[in-house]
Amino acid sequence: MGGRITVESVVRCSWNGWPDDRGIRRLGITGLVVSIIHWLWAQGTKWAVGWGLLTKPHKGPQPEQTVELFRFFRSQRGLAESIGEWAFYALVVLVVLALLKRFPYRHFFKTHRLLALVYLALVVHSVVLMPFDFWSAPIGLLMLALMAGGTIAAFVSLFRRVGYKRRAVGEIEEVLHHRDNRVLKFAIKLKDRWPGHQAGQFAFVTLDPHEGAHPYTISSAWHDDGRMFFLVKGLGDYTQTLPDKVKVGDLVSVEGPYGRFDFSCGKSRQIWVAGGIGITPFIARLQALIKQPDGKAIDLFYSTNEPDEGFIERVRQLAKRAGVRLHVLVTARDGRLNGERIRQEVPEWSAANIWFCGPAGFGQALSEDFNAHGLSPADFHQELFDMR
């Protein structure tokens, strides 16, 4: 957890240096918009000529091309234009599917790889149609470097080599289902070498090869013993079925760790706020503090709509051993957690850094509330991205 994975399962929070998925998503949308503009520019002029709004410019005879390769490119311009047009249509469909959260993850996982083929088609389109004199100019060298790098990345993706060196095989050695809050814990004993991870980082876990890898927060600290566990909440069609599918002895693939989850800061006090399954990165951090205290005064606020007494008791014991003051709020009983309640419980809040993991709207409201009361935006560390 660490940010919200929301794909359907768990909350994943990442901050302090991990790329903001909202920015990546905007970059993807920007690329789509630019592609649409490019397509309209190419097609729109043809439509305008056909409608009589523009006059087709007269082109004189083109100079003889002496470079054999460029002569070949010139003969393939029509094909390159068709490739680019159909690649554009495929790009639009695939990007829209990627942005639709209702599109099942198991299908998204597979269709997303097709973007690599689309990219390769667009490289062909660009190489053939780029003006020949560009190749001897700086822009040609820049385009060549970018397309070469992208082509290598595309083949890496197509041959499923992304993260290959970060994968490890493990065996599930414990399964525990907290029915009241619909959280499944599964613990893994790794059979391969693992580089270790920081509290709150995430990994891609493949429990079912047909379903593909899903990103889950590693909910345990690393103790160099080859063991880790995950806490997954049944929020979607796939994760709701996990309690009936995951069994002790099953082999799984784990790829990672990814993300950057950094609790270091210059202040001696911290406030952690967890909404629902957003408690998971803090559980990992509690375990790390038990082994290696950092001397900071920490208050952990855990707000939940679906209390599970066994789960809460485990969090309570971890907090006690880690020297963290725990505040549990059950929404139906205690009402919603807000900035005012936190400030009442922690009078020294202005001298603290705040870490949040949970629903995006909840975090945004807290951030705005604390900023309005004088907390620097840099002192509020909120989840950065949804997986989709």
Short mmCIF file of C-alpha atoms in Angstrom, two decimals, residues 20-293:
data_model
loop_
_atom_site.label_atom_id
_atom_site.label_comp_id
_atom_site.label_asym_id
_atom_site.label_seq_id
_atom_site.Cartn_x
_atom_site.Cartn_y
_atom_site.Cartn_z
CA ASP A 20 3.51 10.77 -9.23
CA ASP A 21 1.12 8.59 -11.23
CA ARG A 22 -1.09 11.60 -11.75
CA GLY A 23 1.81 13.22 -13.60
CA ILE A 24 2.46 10.05 -15.61
CA ARG A 25 -1.23 9.86 -16.46
CA ARG A 26 -1.24 13.50 -17.55
CA LEU A 27 1.83 12.81 -19.67
CA GLY A 28 0.01 9.91 -21.34
CA ILE A 29 -3.07 12.05 -21.95
CA THR A 30 -0.86 14.84 -23.31
CA GLY A 31 0.75 12.37 -25.71
CA LEU A 32 -2.70 11.26 -26.83
CA VAL A 33 -3.84 14.87 -27.36
CA VAL A 34 -0.71 15.68 -29.36
CA SER A 35 -1.29 12.57 -31.48
CA ILE A 36 -4.87 13.65 -32.15
CA ILE A 37 -3.69 17.13 -33.15
CA HIS A 38 -1.10 15.58 -35.47
CA TRP A 39 -3.75 13.33 -37.01
CA LEU A 40 -6.19 16.21 -37.45
CA TRP A 41 -3.45 18.32 -38.99
CA ALA A 42 -2.70 15.59 -41.53
CA GLN A 43 -6.29 14.59 -42.26
CA GLY A 44 -7.92 17.97 -41.75
CA THR A 45 -6.07 19.61 -44.63
CA LYS A 46 -7.19 16.80 -46.94
CA TRP A 47 -10.77 17.23 -45.78
CA ALA A 48 -10.54 21.01 -46.27
CA VAL A 49 -9.31 20.52 -49.84
CA GLY A 50 -12.15 18.08 -50.52
CA TRP A 51 -14.70 20.53 -49.12
CA GLY A 52 -13.29 23.35 -51.22
CA LEU A 53 -12.07 25.32 -48.22
CA LEU A 54 -8.42 25.05 -49.23
CA THR A 55 -6.62 24.77 -52.53
CA LYS A 56 -4.12 21.98 -52.85
CA PRO A 57 -0.69 23.56 -53.27
CA HIS A 58 1.11 22.88 -56.52
CA LYS A 59 4.23 20.82 -56.09
CA GLY A 60 6.91 21.01 -58.68
CA PRO A 61 9.16 18.11 -59.60
CA GLN A 62 11.15 16.85 -56.68
CA PRO A 63 14.93 16.77 -56.93
CA GLU A 64 16.52 13.46 -57.76
CA GLN A 65 17.39 11.58 -54.59
CA THR A 66 20.90 10.16 -54.78
CA VAL A 67 20.86 8.20 -51.51
CA GLU A 68 19.51 4.72 -52.15
CA LEU A 69 17.99 4.41 -48.67
CA PHE A 70 16.13 7.71 -49.01
CA ARG A 71 14.90 6.69 -52.46
CA PHE A 72 13.44 3.59 -50.85
CA PHE A 73 11.82 5.69 -48.09
CA ARG A 74 10.23 7.93 -50.72
CA SER A 75 8.71 4.93 -52.46
CA GLN A 76 7.19 3.74 -49.15
CA ARG A 77 5.54 6.98 -48.08
CA GLY A 78 2.02 5.79 -48.80
CA LEU A 79 2.53 2.63 -46.77
CA ALA A 80 4.11 4.60 -43.90
CA GLU A 81 1.13 6.97 -43.82
CA SER A 82 -1.28 4.02 -43.60
CA ILE A 83 0.79 2.40 -40.85
CA GLY A 84 0.80 5.64 -38.88
CA GLU A 85 -2.94 6.15 -39.28
CA TRP A 86 -3.89 2.67 -38.10
CA ALA A 87 -1.33 2.83 -35.29
CA PHE A 88 -2.97 6.08 -34.18
CA TYR A 89 -6.39 4.39 -34.04
CA ALA A 90 -4.91 1.53 -32.01
CA LEU A 91 -3.20 4.03 -29.68
CA VAL A 92 -6.46 5.83 -28.99
CA VAL A 93 -8.25 2.59 -28.13
CA LEU A 94 -5.46 1.28 -25.88
CA VAL A 95 -5.00 4.56 -24.00
CA VAL A 96 -8.74 4.89 -23.41
CA LEU A 97 -8.86 1.32 -22.09
CA ALA A 98 -5.93 2.08 -19.78
CA LEU A 99 -7.80 5.07 -18.35
CA LEU A 100 -11.05 3.15 -17.79
CA LYS A 101 -10.88 1.72 -14.28
CA ARG A 102 -13.88 -0.49 -15.03
CA PHE A 103 -11.85 -2.32 -17.65
CA PRO A 104 -10.75 -5.51 -15.80
CA TYR A 105 -7.14 -5.49 -14.69
CA ARG A 106 -6.50 -8.97 -16.08
CA HIS A 107 -7.33 -7.65 -19.56
CA PHE A 108 -5.56 -4.33 -19.02
CA PHE A 109 -2.44 -6.26 -18.04
CA LYS A 110 -2.42 -7.94 -21.45
CA THR A 111 -3.64 -5.14 -23.72
CA HIS A 112 -1.21 -2.65 -22.24
CA ARG A 113 1.67 -4.62 -23.76
CA LEU A 114 0.24 -3.96 -27.22
CA LEU A 115 1.33 -0.35 -26.83
CA ALA A 116 4.86 -1.57 -27.54
CA LEU A 117 3.74 -2.79 -30.99
CA VAL A 118 1.97 0.50 -31.62
CA TYR A 119 5.15 2.35 -30.71
CA LEU A 120 7.21 0.27 -33.15
CA ALA A 121 4.69 0.98 -35.91
CA LEU A 122 4.94 4.70 -35.18
CA VAL A 123 8.74 4.48 -35.35
CA VAL A 124 8.45 3.07 -38.87
CA HIS A 125 5.99 5.82 -39.72
CA SER A 126 8.33 8.52 -38.39
CA VAL A 127 11.55 7.18 -39.94
CA VAL A 128 10.09 6.94 -43.43
CA LEU A 129 8.24 10.28 -43.39
CA MET A 130 10.76 12.47 -41.60
CA PRO A 131 12.26 15.05 -44.02
CA PHE A 132 15.56 13.72 -45.32
CA ASP A 133 17.55 16.84 -44.45
CA PHE A 134 16.60 16.37 -40.80
CA TRP A 135 18.89 13.35 -40.54
CA SER A 136 22.00 15.50 -40.83
CA ALA A 137 20.68 18.10 -38.36
CA PRO A 138 20.70 17.95 -34.53
CA ILE A 139 16.98 17.18 -34.46
CA GLY A 140 17.61 14.07 -36.55
CA LEU A 141 20.24 12.82 -34.15
CA LEU A 142 17.93 13.52 -31.21
CA MET A 143 15.03 11.68 -32.85
CA LEU A 144 17.32 8.78 -33.71
CA ALA A 145 18.46 8.46 -30.10
CA LEU A 146 14.90 8.67 -28.75
CA MET A 147 13.52 6.15 -31.24
CA ALA A 148 16.43 3.76 -30.67
CA GLY A 149 15.94 3.87 -26.91
CA GLY A 150 12.18 3.44 -27.26
CA THR A 151 12.62 0.54 -29.68
CA ILE A 152 14.88 -1.29 -27.26
CA ALA A 153 12.36 -0.70 -24.45
CA ALA A 154 9.52 -1.93 -26.66
CA PHE A 155 11.29 -5.22 -27.40
CA VAL A 156 12.14 -5.64 -23.72
CA SER A 157 8.42 -5.30 -22.96
CA LEU A 158 7.28 -7.59 -25.77
CA PHE A 159 9.64 -10.34 -24.68
CA ARG A 160 8.48 -9.88 -21.07
CA ARG A 161 11.92 -9.00 -19.78
CA VAL A 162 10.78 -5.95 -17.79
CA GLY A 163 11.79 -6.56 -14.19
CA TYR A 164 13.20 -9.98 -15.08
CA LYS A 165 16.22 -9.60 -12.81
CA ARG A 166 13.98 -8.46 -9.96
CA ARG A 167 11.81 -11.59 -9.91
CA ALA A 168 11.90 -14.27 -7.26
CA VAL A 169 9.88 -17.42 -6.71
CA GLY A 170 8.32 -18.02 -3.33
CA GLU A 171 5.98 -20.38 -1.55
CA ILE A 172 2.98 -19.33 0.48
CA GLU A 173 3.45 -20.50 4.05
CA GLU A 174 0.56 -18.75 5.81
CA VAL A 175 -2.92 -17.56 4.86
CA LEU A 176 -5.14 -15.61 7.23
CA HIS A 177 -8.49 -14.07 6.25
CA HIS A 178 -9.85 -11.23 8.40
CA ARG A 179 -13.48 -11.56 7.41
CA ASP A 180 -14.83 -8.49 9.21
CA ASN A 181 -12.70 -6.06 7.21
CA ARG A 182 -12.24 -8.32 4.16
CA VAL A 183 -8.45 -8.28 4.42
CA LEU A 184 -6.43 -11.32 3.38
CA LYS A 185 -2.93 -11.87 4.70
CA PHE A 186 -0.65 -14.22 2.82
CA ALA A 187 2.93 -14.79 3.90
CA ILE A 188 5.63 -15.94 1.51
CA LYS A 189 8.91 -17.77 1.99
CA LEU A 190 11.17 -16.84 -0.90
CA LYS A 191 13.16 -19.55 -2.64
CA ASP A 192 15.31 -17.13 -4.63
CA ARG A 193 17.57 -14.31 -3.67
CA TRP A 194 15.84 -11.05 -2.67
CA PRO A 195 17.64 -7.68 -2.44
CA GLY A 196 15.61 -6.57 0.56
CA HIS A 197 13.06 -3.77 0.74
CA GLN A 198 12.13 -0.71 2.71
CA ALA A 199 8.97 -0.51 4.76
CA GLY A 200 6.06 0.33 2.50
CA GLN A 201 7.58 -0.51 -0.86
CA PHE A 202 5.50 -2.62 -3.22
CA ALA A 203 6.00 -5.65 -5.45
CA PHE A 204 4.21 -7.23 -8.39
CA VAL A 205 2.88 -10.59 -7.24
CA THR A 206 1.68 -13.30 -9.62
CA LEU A 207 -0.65 -15.67 -7.80
CA ASP A 208 -2.33 -16.88 -10.99
CA PRO A 209 -0.39 -16.86 -14.31
CA HIS A 210 -3.64 -16.40 -16.24
CA GLU A 211 -4.51 -13.32 -14.18
CA GLY A 212 -1.03 -11.84 -14.36
CA ALA A 213 0.92 -9.81 -11.84
CA HIS A 214 -0.85 -7.45 -9.44
CA PRO A 215 0.90 -4.71 -7.46
CA TYR A 216 0.63 -5.11 -3.69
CA THR A 217 2.36 -3.29 -0.89
CA ILE A 218 4.85 -5.37 1.03
CA SER A 219 3.29 -5.18 4.47
CA SER A 220 6.27 -6.51 6.39
CA ALA A 221 9.68 -5.10 7.17
CA TRP A 222 12.69 -6.91 5.77
CA HIS A 223 14.64 -8.96 8.30
CA ASP A 224 16.97 -10.73 5.84
CA ASP A 225 15.22 -14.06 6.46
CA GLY A 226 13.60 -14.53 3.05
CA ARG A 227 10.11 -13.89 4.41
CA MET A 228 7.50 -11.26 3.66
CA PHE A 229 3.75 -10.89 3.79
CA PHE A 230 1.04 -8.92 2.04
CA LEU A 231 -2.32 -7.58 3.22
CA VAL A 232 -4.89 -7.39 0.43
CA LYS A 233 -8.41 -6.07 0.75
CA GLY A 234 -11.17 -7.55 -1.40
CA LEU A 235 -12.31 -4.45 -3.25
CA GLY A 236 -12.67 -5.85 -6.77
CA ASP A 237 -13.71 -8.86 -8.76
CA TYR A 238 -10.31 -10.54 -8.50
CA THR A 239 -9.25 -9.72 -4.95
CA GLN A 240 -12.64 -10.78 -3.59
CA THR A 241 -11.92 -14.32 -4.80
CA LEU A 242 -8.44 -14.58 -3.29
CA PRO A 243 -9.52 -16.04 0.09
CA ASP A 244 -10.92 -19.04 -1.81
CA LYS A 245 -7.96 -19.35 -4.17
CA VAL A 246 -4.79 -18.71 -2.19
CA LYS A 247 -3.56 -21.82 -0.38
CA VAL A 248 -0.56 -22.71 1.73
CA GLY A 249 2.05 -24.36 -0.48
CA ASP A 250 1.16 -22.40 -3.63
CA LEU A 251 4.11 -21.13 -5.65
CA VAL A 252 4.10 -17.43 -6.49
CA SER A 253 6.28 -15.00 -8.39
CA VAL A 254 7.34 -11.76 -6.71
CA GLU A 255 8.92 -8.88 -8.66
CA GLY A 256 10.39 -5.87 -6.96
CA PRO A 257 10.79 -4.04 -4.76
CA TYR A 258 9.55 -0.82 -6.29
CA GLY A 259 8.69 2.61 -4.97
CA ARG A 260 10.34 4.82 -2.43
CA PHE A 261 8.84 5.06 1.02
CA ASP A 262 10.98 7.37 3.13
CA PHE A 263 10.02 8.30 6.69
CA SER A 264 13.16 10.31 7.30
CA CYS A 265 12.70 13.97 8.09
CA GLY A 266 14.30 16.64 10.20
CA LYS A 267 11.48 16.89 12.72
CA SER A 268 11.36 14.85 15.91
CA ARG A 269 7.58 14.26 15.76
CA GLN A 270 5.49 12.47 13.14
CA ILE A 271 1.77 11.93 12.61
CA TRP A 272 0.62 8.97 10.52
CA VAL A 273 -2.93 8.79 9.19
CA ALA A 274 -4.27 5.55 7.73
CA GLY A 275 -7.65 5.24 6.07
CA GLY A 276 -8.87 1.64 5.84
CA ILE A 277 -6.38 -0.65 4.14
CA GLY A 278 -4.01 2.32 4.00
CA ILE A 279 -2.73 0.99 7.33
CA THR A 280 -0.47 -1.50 5.53
CA PRO A 281 2.65 0.63 4.92
CA PHE A 282 2.51 1.76 8.53
CA ILE A 283 2.39 -1.87 9.68
CA ALA A 284 5.64 -2.45 7.82
CA ARG A 285 7.15 0.65 9.37
CA LEU A 286 6.06 -0.43 12.86
CA GLN A 287 7.90 -3.70 12.40
CA ALA A 288 11.01 -1.84 11.26
CA LEU A 289 10.86 0.44 14.31
CA ILE A 290 10.64 -2.55 16.63
CA LYS A 291 14.00 -3.71 15.29
CA GLN A 292 15.54 -0.26 14.93
CA PRO A 293 13.87 2.65 16.81
#
